[in-house]
Short mmCIF file of C-alpha atoms in Angstrom, two decimals:
data_model
loop_
_atom_site.label_atom_id
_atom_site.label_comp_id
_atom_site.label_asym_id
_atom_site.label_seq_id
_atom_site.Cartn_x
_atom_site.Cartn_y
_atom_site.Cartn_z
CA MET A 1 0.00 0.00 0.00
CA LEU A 2 1.64 3.20 -1.20
CA SER A 3 -0.03 6.62 -1.03
CA TYR A 4 1.10 10.03 -2.27
CA LEU A 5 -0.06 13.48 -1.20
CA ASN A 6 0.48 14.92 -4.68
CA GLY A 7 0.67 11.85 -6.88
CA PRO A 8 3.61 9.61 -7.78
CA GLN A 9 5.07 12.20 -10.14
CA SER A 10 5.96 14.28 -7.06
CA ASP A 11 8.46 11.63 -5.97
CA PRO A 12 12.00 12.83 -6.83
CA PHE A 13 12.77 9.30 -8.03
CA HIS A 14 9.67 8.98 -10.18
CA TYR A 15 11.97 9.15 -13.21
CA ILE A 16 13.41 5.83 -12.05
CA TYR A 17 10.37 4.12 -10.56
CA SER A 18 8.20 4.77 -13.62
CA SER A 19 10.78 3.83 -16.25
CA ARG A 20 10.52 0.64 -18.24
CA GLY A 21 14.07 -0.23 -17.28
CA TRP A 22 13.00 -0.34 -13.63
CA LEU A 23 9.61 -1.98 -13.98
CA THR A 24 9.60 -4.30 -16.98
CA ASP A 25 12.65 -4.08 -19.23
CA TYR A 26 15.35 -4.51 -16.58
CA ASP A 27 16.88 -7.58 -18.27
CA PRO A 28 19.42 -7.13 -19.70
CA PRO A 29 20.50 -4.45 -17.20
CA GLY A 30 21.81 -1.05 -18.16
CA PRO A 31 25.50 -0.13 -18.12
CA PHE A 32 25.26 1.11 -14.52
CA PRO A 33 22.78 0.53 -11.68
CA PHE A 34 19.82 2.83 -11.05
CA PHE A 35 20.84 3.08 -7.39
CA LEU A 36 24.04 2.76 -5.43
CA ASN A 37 23.15 1.78 -1.87
CA LEU A 38 25.86 3.03 0.48
CA GLU A 39 26.12 2.06 4.13
CA PRO A 40 27.47 5.10 6.05
CA THR A 41 27.77 3.04 9.25
CA ASN A 42 26.54 -0.23 10.72
CA ALA A 43 26.04 1.31 14.15
CA CYS A 44 22.43 1.47 15.34
CA GLN A 45 20.70 2.42 18.58
CA LEU A 46 17.80 -0.05 18.15
CA ASP A 47 17.24 -3.80 18.47
CA CYS A 48 14.43 -4.44 16.01
CA LEU A 49 12.45 -7.67 16.14
CA PHE A 50 12.69 -8.33 12.40
CA CYS A 51 16.21 -7.02 11.66
CA SER A 52 18.99 -9.30 10.43
CA ARG A 53 21.50 -7.00 12.10
CA GLN A 54 20.96 -9.01 15.30
CA MET A 55 22.80 -11.92 13.62
CA SER A 56 25.75 -9.87 12.41
CA GLU A 57 29.24 -10.18 13.85
CA ARG A 58 30.75 -7.45 11.69
CA PRO A 59 32.83 -4.93 13.64
CA LEU A 60 31.27 -1.53 14.02
CA GLY A 61 32.61 1.05 11.61
CA ARG A 62 31.83 3.90 9.27
CA VAL A 63 32.74 4.86 5.73
CA ASP A 64 35.56 7.37 5.53
CA LEU A 65 35.12 10.54 3.52
CA GLY A 66 37.86 9.69 1.03
CA THR A 67 36.21 6.41 0.10
CA ALA A 68 32.85 8.14 -0.17
CA ALA A 69 34.31 10.82 -2.45
CA ALA A 70 35.90 8.21 -4.74
CA LEU A 71 32.62 6.31 -4.93
CA MET A 72 30.69 9.45 -5.77
CA ASP A 73 33.22 10.42 -8.44
CA GLU A 74 32.42 7.17 -10.23
CA VAL A 75 28.67 7.53 -9.74
CA ALA A 76 28.78 11.09 -11.09
CA ARG A 77 30.11 9.75 -14.39
CA HIS A 78 26.75 8.02 -14.87
CA PRO A 79 24.05 10.74 -14.86
CA GLY A 80 20.68 9.50 -13.62
CA THR A 81 22.10 7.08 -11.08
CA ALA A 82 21.02 7.97 -7.55
CA VAL A 83 22.49 7.18 -4.14
CA ARG A 84 20.68 5.82 -1.12
CA PHE A 85 22.18 6.00 2.39
CA THR A 86 21.00 2.76 3.95
CA GLY A 87 22.53 -0.52 5.19
CA TRP A 88 22.73 -2.26 8.54
CA GLY A 89 22.97 0.81 10.70
CA GLU A 90 21.43 4.22 11.22
CA PRO A 91 22.97 6.58 8.63
CA LEU A 92 22.50 9.68 10.80
CA LEU A 93 24.81 8.17 13.46
CA HIS A 94 27.81 8.72 11.18
CA PRO A 95 29.62 11.58 12.97
CA GLN A 96 30.30 13.33 9.64
CA ILE A 97 26.94 12.67 8.03
CA ASP A 98 26.63 16.30 6.91
CA GLU A 99 29.98 16.01 5.12
CA LEU A 100 28.87 12.76 3.48
CA VAL A 101 25.72 14.44 2.24
CA LYS A 102 27.78 17.36 0.91
CA ILE A 103 30.06 14.98 -1.03
CA VAL A 104 27.04 13.51 -2.80
CA LYS A 105 25.16 16.73 -3.48
CA GLU A 106 28.21 18.72 -4.65
CA ARG A 107 28.47 16.22 -7.48
CA GLY A 108 24.85 16.72 -8.48
CA ILE A 109 23.81 13.20 -7.51
CA PRO A 110 20.22 12.60 -6.30
CA LEU A 111 20.26 11.38 -2.68
CA LYS A 112 17.80 9.46 -0.53
CA ILE A 113 18.46 8.88 3.18
CA TYR A 114 16.75 6.11 5.11
CA THR A 115 16.56 6.85 8.82
CA ASN A 116 14.83 5.63 11.96
CA GLY A 117 14.56 9.34 12.78
CA LEU A 118 15.80 9.25 16.35
CA ALA A 119 19.14 10.97 15.68
CA LEU A 120 17.60 13.82 13.69
CA THR A 121 18.60 16.81 15.77
CA ASP A 122 17.54 20.38 15.11
CA ALA A 123 20.99 21.22 13.70
CA LEU A 124 21.02 18.16 11.47
CA THR A 125 17.56 19.03 10.21
CA ASP A 126 18.88 22.45 9.18
CA ALA A 127 21.84 20.84 7.40
CA ILE A 128 19.61 18.43 5.47
CA LEU A 129 17.43 21.34 4.37
CA ALA A 130 20.39 23.52 3.40
CA LEU A 131 22.10 20.74 1.43
CA GLU A 132 18.84 19.93 -0.37
CA VAL A 133 18.69 16.20 0.28
CA ASP A 134 16.21 14.88 -2.26
CA ASP A 135 14.34 12.36 -0.10
CA LEU A 136 14.29 11.68 3.63
CA GLN A 137 12.50 8.44 4.39
CA PHE A 138 11.56 7.57 7.95
CA SER A 139 11.43 3.89 8.83
CA MET A 140 8.68 3.15 11.30
CA GLN A 141 7.10 -0.08 12.50
CA GLY A 142 3.52 -1.01 13.18
CA LEU A 143 0.54 1.32 13.02
CA ASN A 144 0.56 2.85 16.50
CA GLU A 145 2.88 3.50 19.44
CA LYS A 146 2.34 0.13 21.12
CA GLN A 147 3.15 -1.78 17.94
CA TYR A 148 6.16 0.41 17.22
CA LEU A 149 7.67 -0.15 20.67
CA PHE A 150 7.09 -3.90 20.43
CA ASN A 151 8.91 -4.17 17.12
CA ARG A 152 11.60 -1.54 17.69
CA VAL A 153 13.20 -2.33 21.04
CA GLY A 154 14.88 0.79 22.36
CA GLY A 155 12.78 3.11 20.21
CA ASP A 156 11.08 6.34 21.24
CA TYR A 157 7.81 6.83 19.37
CA GLU A 158 7.06 10.30 20.69
CA LYS A 159 10.54 11.54 19.81
CA LEU A 160 10.27 10.09 16.32
CA CYS A 161 6.93 11.79 15.75
CA ARG A 162 8.31 15.11 16.99
CA ASN A 163 11.30 14.85 14.69
CA ILE A 164 9.15 14.07 11.64
CA GLU A 165 6.83 16.96 12.43
CA ARG A 166 9.77 19.33 12.97
CA VAL A 167 11.45 18.65 9.63
CA SER A 168 8.06 18.95 7.92
CA ARG A 169 7.42 22.29 9.63
CA LYS A 170 10.91 23.65 8.93
CA ARG A 171 10.74 22.63 5.28
CA GLY A 172 7.69 24.82 4.82
CA GLY A 173 7.16 25.49 1.14
CA GLN A 174 10.49 24.06 0.01
CA LYS A 175 10.36 21.04 -2.28
CA LYS A 176 13.33 19.31 -0.68
CA PRO A 177 13.58 17.03 1.05
CA PHE A 178 10.64 14.98 -0.16
CA LEU A 179 9.41 13.34 3.04
CA SER A 180 8.19 9.78 3.28
CA ILE A 181 7.30 7.21 5.92
CA LEU A 182 7.55 3.48 5.39
CA THR A 183 6.15 1.15 8.00
CA SER A 184 5.64 -2.58 7.97
CA VAL A 185 3.26 -4.65 10.05
CA LEU A 186 2.77 -8.08 11.52
CA ALA A 187 -0.40 -9.87 10.49
CA ASP A 188 -1.81 -9.67 14.02
CA GLU A 189 -1.32 -5.90 14.07
CA LEU A 190 -3.69 -5.43 11.14
CA GLU A 191 -6.51 -6.59 13.41
CA GLU A 192 -5.83 -3.73 15.84
CA GLU A 193 -5.31 -0.78 13.50
CA SER A 194 -6.10 0.15 9.93
CA PRO A 195 -3.38 1.02 7.38
CA GLU A 196 -5.83 3.54 5.95
CA ASP A 197 -6.07 5.32 9.31
CA PHE A 198 -2.28 5.33 9.65
CA THR A 199 -1.94 6.81 6.16
CA ALA A 200 -4.59 9.46 6.84
CA LYS A 201 -2.78 10.48 10.02
CA TRP A 202 0.55 11.11 8.31
CA LEU A 203 -0.22 12.07 4.72
CA GLY A 204 0.07 15.83 4.73
CA THR A 205 2.85 15.94 7.28
CA VAL A 206 4.84 13.86 4.78
CA ASP A 207 4.50 13.43 1.03
CA LYS A 208 4.39 9.64 0.78
CA VAL A 209 3.28 6.85 3.12
CA GLY A 210 3.96 3.17 2.52
CA VAL A 211 2.58 0.22 4.49
CA ASP A 212 3.95 -3.24 3.83
CA LEU A 213 4.12 -6.65 5.48
CA THR A 214 7.11 -7.31 7.71
CA ASN A 215 9.37 -10.01 6.31
CA LEU A 216 10.48 -12.21 9.21
CA ASN A 217 12.02 -14.94 7.09
CA PHE A 218 15.59 -13.69 7.34
CA VAL A 219 15.48 -14.15 11.14
CA ARG A 220 12.92 -16.96 11.29
CA HIS A 221 15.21 -19.22 13.37
CA LEU A 222 15.26 -16.81 16.33
CA ASP A 223 13.08 -17.80 19.30
CA ARG A 224 11.41 -14.42 19.70
CA LEU A 225 9.99 -14.69 16.18
CA SER A 226 8.31 -18.09 16.58
CA PRO A 227 4.89 -16.77 17.75
CA HIS A 228 4.52 -14.70 14.58
CA LEU A 229 5.88 -16.86 11.78
CA GLY A 230 2.80 -18.87 10.86
CA ARG A 231 0.49 -16.08 9.80
CA GLN A 232 3.27 -13.78 8.65
CA SER A 233 4.71 -16.22 6.14
CA ALA A 234 1.40 -17.39 4.71
CA GLY A 235 0.98 -16.43 1.07
CA LEU A 236 4.56 -15.29 0.48
CA ARG A 237 5.74 -16.31 -2.96
CA ARG A 238 9.21 -16.57 -4.32
CA GLY A 239 9.80 -14.76 -7.57
CA ARG A 240 12.73 -13.91 -9.77
CA CYS A 241 15.04 -11.43 -8.03
CA VAL A 242 14.93 -8.02 -9.69
CA ASP A 243 17.37 -6.28 -7.35
CA VAL A 244 20.37 -7.79 -9.16
CA PHE A 245 19.28 -5.86 -12.27
CA LEU A 246 18.63 -2.54 -10.51
CA ALA A 247 21.01 -1.69 -7.67
CA LEU A 248 24.42 -2.32 -6.18
CA GLU A 249 25.36 -2.41 -2.49
CA VAL A 250 28.53 -1.02 -0.90
CA LYS A 251 29.25 -1.51 2.81
CA TYR A 252 31.08 1.00 4.99
CA ASP A 253 34.36 -0.91 4.54
CA GLY A 254 34.14 -0.96 0.75
CA LEU A 255 32.72 -4.45 0.33
CA ILE A 256 30.52 -4.65 -2.77
CA GLN A 257 27.54 -6.99 -2.43
CA TYR A 258 24.80 -8.23 -4.74
CA CYS A 259 22.06 -6.85 -2.51
CA GLY A 260 21.48 -5.39 0.91
CA GLN A 261 19.83 -8.32 2.65
CA ASP A 262 23.03 -9.94 3.97
CA SER A 263 23.92 -8.33 7.31
CA ARG A 264 26.93 -10.61 7.79
CA SER A 265 28.70 -10.00 4.46
CA LEU A 266 29.00 -13.74 3.84
CA PRO A 267 31.49 -14.67 1.11
CA GLU A 268 28.64 -16.06 -1.02
CA HIS A 269 27.12 -12.59 -1.26
CA VAL A 270 30.26 -10.48 -1.79
CA ILE A 271 31.49 -9.49 -5.25
CA GLY A 272 34.65 -7.58 -4.38
CA ARG A 273 35.95 -4.54 -2.57
CA PHE A 274 36.11 -0.90 -3.62
CA PRO A 275 38.46 0.69 -4.75
CA GLU A 276 40.35 -2.46 -5.80
CA MET A 277 37.24 -3.23 -7.88
CA THR A 278 35.32 -0.36 -9.42
CA LEU A 279 31.55 -0.22 -9.35
CA SER A 280 31.42 -0.71 -13.12
CA GLU A 281 33.63 -3.78 -12.89
CA ALA A 282 31.33 -5.23 -10.24
CA TRP A 283 28.15 -4.36 -12.11
CA LEU A 284 29.28 -5.71 -15.48
CA GLY A 285 31.46 -8.55 -14.21
CA GLU A 286 31.06 -12.31 -14.42
CA ALA A 287 30.13 -12.72 -10.76
CA MET A 288 27.15 -10.38 -11.02
CA GLU A 289 26.00 -11.97 -14.26
CA GLU A 290 26.22 -15.43 -12.73
CA ARG A 291 24.06 -14.32 -9.80
CA ARG A 292 21.55 -12.79 -12.22
CA ASN A 293 21.33 -16.11 -14.01
CA LYS A 294 20.78 -18.04 -10.78
CA VAL A 295 18.25 -15.86 -8.95
CA GLY A 296 17.18 -13.26 -11.50
CA ARG A 297 16.47 -15.48 -14.48
CA ALA A 298 15.93 -18.73 -12.61
CA LEU A 299 14.74 -19.53 -9.09
CA GLY A 300 18.01 -20.81 -7.69
CA HIS A 301 17.55 -19.08 -4.35
CA GLU A 302 18.23 -22.24 -2.32
CA GLN A 303 21.91 -22.10 -3.33
CA PHE A 304 22.53 -19.00 -1.20
CA PRO A 305 22.02 -18.58 2.56
CA VAL A 306 20.27 -15.21 2.31
CA CYS A 307 18.46 -15.60 -1.01
CA ARG A 308 16.66 -18.72 0.19
CA ASN A 309 14.75 -16.62 2.72
CA CYS A 310 13.89 -13.81 0.29
CA TYR A 311 10.36 -13.42 -1.07
CA HIS A 312 8.69 -10.85 -3.26
CA ASN A 313 5.69 -9.77 -1.21
CA THR A 314 4.97 -6.18 -2.12
CA ASP A 315 2.70 -4.61 -4.73
CA LYS A 316 3.75 -0.98 -4.24
CA TYR A 317 4.92 -0.65 -7.85
CA ASP A 318 1.99 -2.45 -9.49
CA ALA A 319 0.26 0.85 -10.26
CA PHE A 320 3.23 1.99 -12.33
CA LYS A 321 3.23 -1.30 -14.22
CA LYS A 322 -0.47 -1.00 -15.01
CA ARG A 323 -0.03 2.53 -16.32
CA LEU A 324 2.80 1.45 -18.59
CA SER A 325 0.60 -1.30 -20.01
CA GLY A 326 -2.30 1.09 -20.62
CA GLY A 327 -4.15 0.85 -17.29
CA GLN A 328 -5.74 3.79 -15.53
CA GLU A 329 -4.35 3.39 -12.01
CA ASN A 330 -3.67 6.62 -10.12
CA GLY A 331 -0.51 5.48 -8.37
CA GLN A 332 -2.00 5.20 -4.90
#
């Protein structure tokens, strides 16, 4: 369920999301990914029920500014490619996050930041506004405070809401950043609250609201998940992976991965390391093409420890697909 205040064309990445290369004609892939997903840090202040980070043994760290600049220099040579700050940590906890943002924006690269919102100080809000970050997406959980606190151990719902409202208020009539909220829910939570009510509450404060099902399969072996697995996994279907045709993942230490679902950086999911391997070499190389064959063109997910727990269970882009095929959907 994806809802826009001013229609999907208001999304700064509509040029990507509505393109045939993203939705239907992604195979064969283009010469460079649509998105580079960069992990500023793997430090996080939360212990989320669903998050694979709880299985990770990677040392805590952060990307250095020199590496970030070299990455952005390569991205800048491919106009249209955008960068997303994401990964297995909270991007805003990087102590030089404003400098990282500046590195991206000085090169004219569109930037989206995913954040749990708790580290968004007043000063950082001003910096994000001044640097004209294109999209600031708040990750929430559940449809109300009780559900949020259950899923996001260590979270502060009231603080998150205040921070979202503050950046919305300070933005005023500016177009940037585009503000969005993405939440996901457990099946049981849908019986307590309505996604429509959640959307109505926030749409207006932010520009886009998404509600999806929480995928617990990556952490399904953990005891605290067992009460929820039955209903949550019902109806999930495995489909061909499209991520291997669309985006590339770089961890804070330069590791280049096929996708962002592996919190442990297992050897089976690592392509190489930047700068010894360039992004183009990774994207166009034999390793990436082999993975596309196995999980993008076939359903060989069982061969890989993370892929075997990955399911396509969202319809948020179906409206775009229908429009491209002549349908009349409005993008909601």
